[in-house]
């Protein structure tokens, strides 16, 4: 009896101790792995994983089965950094789930993973895992769900599929580096419900056998390099809800996809052509249809309006012509309607105002004409984004648009809209971005920054606004260039659809103003004002001609270029006697003309208005310096070919910079994207090098005083050059260098507000602002003060302030951008003494490798 009792006691004590021995070995295995991890990364999250708690079942992220054996490890998004090399897979024979998604695990998947015979769920997505999937994967015969997406896994996709068991139902391998082609044996994974192979480099065609995966509900093959046409066998997938094949090289014909369950069909960015396939007309359950960026032509079919459940329709970037069918107004569930970049013509149908759920309306880059229907404003209260840019819309902006109080983005640029901005625009208090450029709009700006606290980007340029006292003073003045013209018809001439892009740019000019002559000029101008007050305008043109004749005689013109003289007569001829037709830009003090000389060389000619600005009188000592300025020669300074110093007609002839100013480039999304990180880093370095040359290599040094995004210009190759030396002055060691504050609002060093003392450090500050603008893609505004005051305090991630229109830079460029950011922030310090010199800046920008830059700089704080 006692023996039996003893045996029972023995059993009772032994059984748990065997289990606890096994549990202990699991605990040791987990602790060994924990030790191999970068402890700074997981910080305190794994504190419960420690020796004093022997059963791992109580540890965070660990689940045990009834036998107290580890069956699930779930450590998603907890900041783990390390490899799986020290993870002892043998120790976990009962593991059914291993979930380590969204950490920073790197290295390869160890071959030992083949010991997890019982694994049903393996999720390692969103890490940094590389290498190929090991052959031992064939041991994972119970695997039902596999998610390895968003890593750097390589290998051929057909080899990879041969490692999977037939019963697998979920495979996500998106965003890796898989190559090869889809195997025709794919049909044997009959349980597959969800297959996502997007964002890899899979080539070849889509095998028809994929039609055998009858339980498939989600199929995503987008963003690969698949060719051929979509196989008609896909029609067999009668449970399919989402089909995505965007961004491949697929060609027509589109098969008759009679898949009534289909909710989402994404076919954008392929090479599909012909009319929009009528085979889609039975997909009544379709809610999202994206056919954008293909070669579809003909008009929008009327059957489209029978797909009444559509919430998302993107036909943009095709060659669709004809009118927008009024029946589109039947698609009352539409939230996004994108028809941009086609050849649509005719008016905006009033029926679009039935789309009361619409949030996004993009009709840009078509040939749509007529006025903006006022119904749109009245009946689309949910509109968030509206882009009607680059069409032929005319008439006034309807009052009713001011009622779309949720509008966040409004682009009406490059149309023929006229009249004022409706006064009730100040109710659009959610507005973040407003572009009204290149229209014929006039009047005053009827709202201020306080009406629209979220406004971060505006463009009012090239209109006829009265902007003398506009209330949006916190924005870069370049948002207002090309306004205040006397002659409204110039806007029509400048309309980009009439000219090719290069010619519409504001051209380059270097201003080297002999100030003594300016003094004289002011006197002459004063006289002219008196005369014109007495006689009024009509004689003006005659007078100008007289001046030109006079100048020819006087030979005051001093123009040269590399191969000899540019003749003044040639310039007069090439600009049609300074006809508005050749005018490519207007600024406060003159107009810029494009002149193609008989030699074929294109130059920019700046013709000054007579100056009223007395501030130039202060610079009388500058007169002697013009020979110095004309000798300034640097790769990144716009070349001055010559100037004419006649008091009544001052001309400058300079290098023509096709791509216009930094402001022009950044304001335009397309051009801003062309201006990639490599080009941006080069531009920053170029500008720095030019300023360093002016400050340190010129004797005496030259201070530019007006470095701004309007004065950095680009040639065809995106080489950045500084221009407009209108306010430049030489720094004479003996003179006081005190001056009236000039420069561009927003770029002026803060100390100038109280010292009036111009030093090189003022340029350094302006350079810092420009560099930040290049990196951020927009005027840095308040970022300057927050960043320069919050060292350490409220830090922000660099990647959040980068121009979001570009992908995050990597490798060498990333380092350059980080260095540029650091340098720029040093340049905008309040205290001029703590700013670097331009010489230090150029050195810092070119020796970035010696600085300590983290491998992954963009996840760190600025
Ligand atoms: C990981 O395991 C390797 C042997 O496979 C060993 O050399 C290394 O020290 C371990 N690393 C850590 C951090 O424990
Ligand atoms: C181990 O974990 C226990 C329970 O979470 C905790 O009280 C103890 O402080 C930990 N010990 C160490 C050394 O971290
Ligand atoms: C799989 O798990 C079951 C139950 O959890 C267990 O009986 C079996 O031994 C495990 N398989 C292996 C190979 O360990
Ligand atoms: C895979 O399983 C076989 C037997 O089923 C075994 O011999 C082999 O060691 C396993 N491979 C790995 C890497 O676990
Ligand atoms: C992807 O694979 C290709 C060749 O297969 C290789 O050249 C490339 O470096 C890989 N890219 C990454 C990010 O691993
Ligand atoms: C597909 O990719 C594989 C491996 O990357 C390559 O060998 C093959 O030539 C490619 N096939 C085609 C048709 O491009
Ligand atoms: C599809 O799923 C159903 C129910 O989930 C299942 O009964 C059927 O066997 C599956 N079909 C295939 C071919 O695996
Ligand atoms: C269409 O969608 C509805 C609602 O989502 C669903 O109940 C219905 O089964 C779908 N029709 C088909 C043919 O799948
Ligand atoms: C439409 O595209 C098809 C295929 O590219 C072409 O054959 C046809 O001529 C085009 N039709 C029109 C009107 O451009
Ligand atoms: C749209 O649907 C209606 C009724 O369902 C049908 O009569 C009409 O023919 C369809 N229109 C087109 C163009 O398919
Ligand atoms: C509206 O469209 C724009 C550009 O096409 C896109 O960036 C934005 O995310 C869309 N808005 C919504 C709410 O989907």
Short mmCIF file of N, CA and C and ligand atoms in Angstrom, two decimals, residues 336 359-360 384-385, ligand 11:
data_model
loop_
_atom_site.label_atom_id
_atom_site.label_comp_id
_atom_site.label_asym_id
_atom_site.label_seq_id
_atom_site.Cartn_x
_atom_site.Cartn_y
_atom_site.Cartn_z
N UNK A 336 -13.74 58.40 -55.00
CA UNK A 336 -12.57 58.87 -55.74
C UNK A 336 -12.87 58.76 -57.23
N UNK A 359 -14.84 62.40 -52.51
CA UNK A 359 -13.79 63.02 -51.71
C UNK A 359 -12.65 63.52 -52.58
N UNK A 360 -12.43 62.82 -53.66
CA UNK A 360 -11.32 63.13 -54.54
C UNK A 360 -11.83 63.30 -55.96
N UNK A 384 -12.46 66.48 -50.51
CA UNK A 384 -11.21 66.76 -49.81
C UNK A 384 -10.14 67.27 -50.77
N UNK A 385 -10.11 66.66 -51.95
CA UNK A 385 -9.10 67.02 -52.94
C UNK A 385 -9.78 67.32 -54.25
C1 LIG B 11 -6.93 61.63 -53.46
O1 LIG B 11 -6.05 61.59 -54.54
C2 LIG B 11 -4.73 61.95 -54.24
C3 LIG B 11 -3.96 62.01 -55.50
O2 LIG B 11 -4.53 61.22 -56.48
C4 LIG B 11 -4.17 60.94 -53.27
O3 LIG B 11 -2.85 61.28 -52.92
C5 LIG B 11 -5.03 60.94 -52.01
O4 LIG B 11 -4.58 59.95 -51.13
C6 LIG B 11 -6.48 60.71 -52.36
N1 LIG B 11 -7.28 60.95 -51.18
C7 LIG B 11 -7.98 60.02 -50.58
C8 LIG B 11 -8.83 60.44 -49.43
O5 LIG B 11 -7.98 58.86 -50.95
#
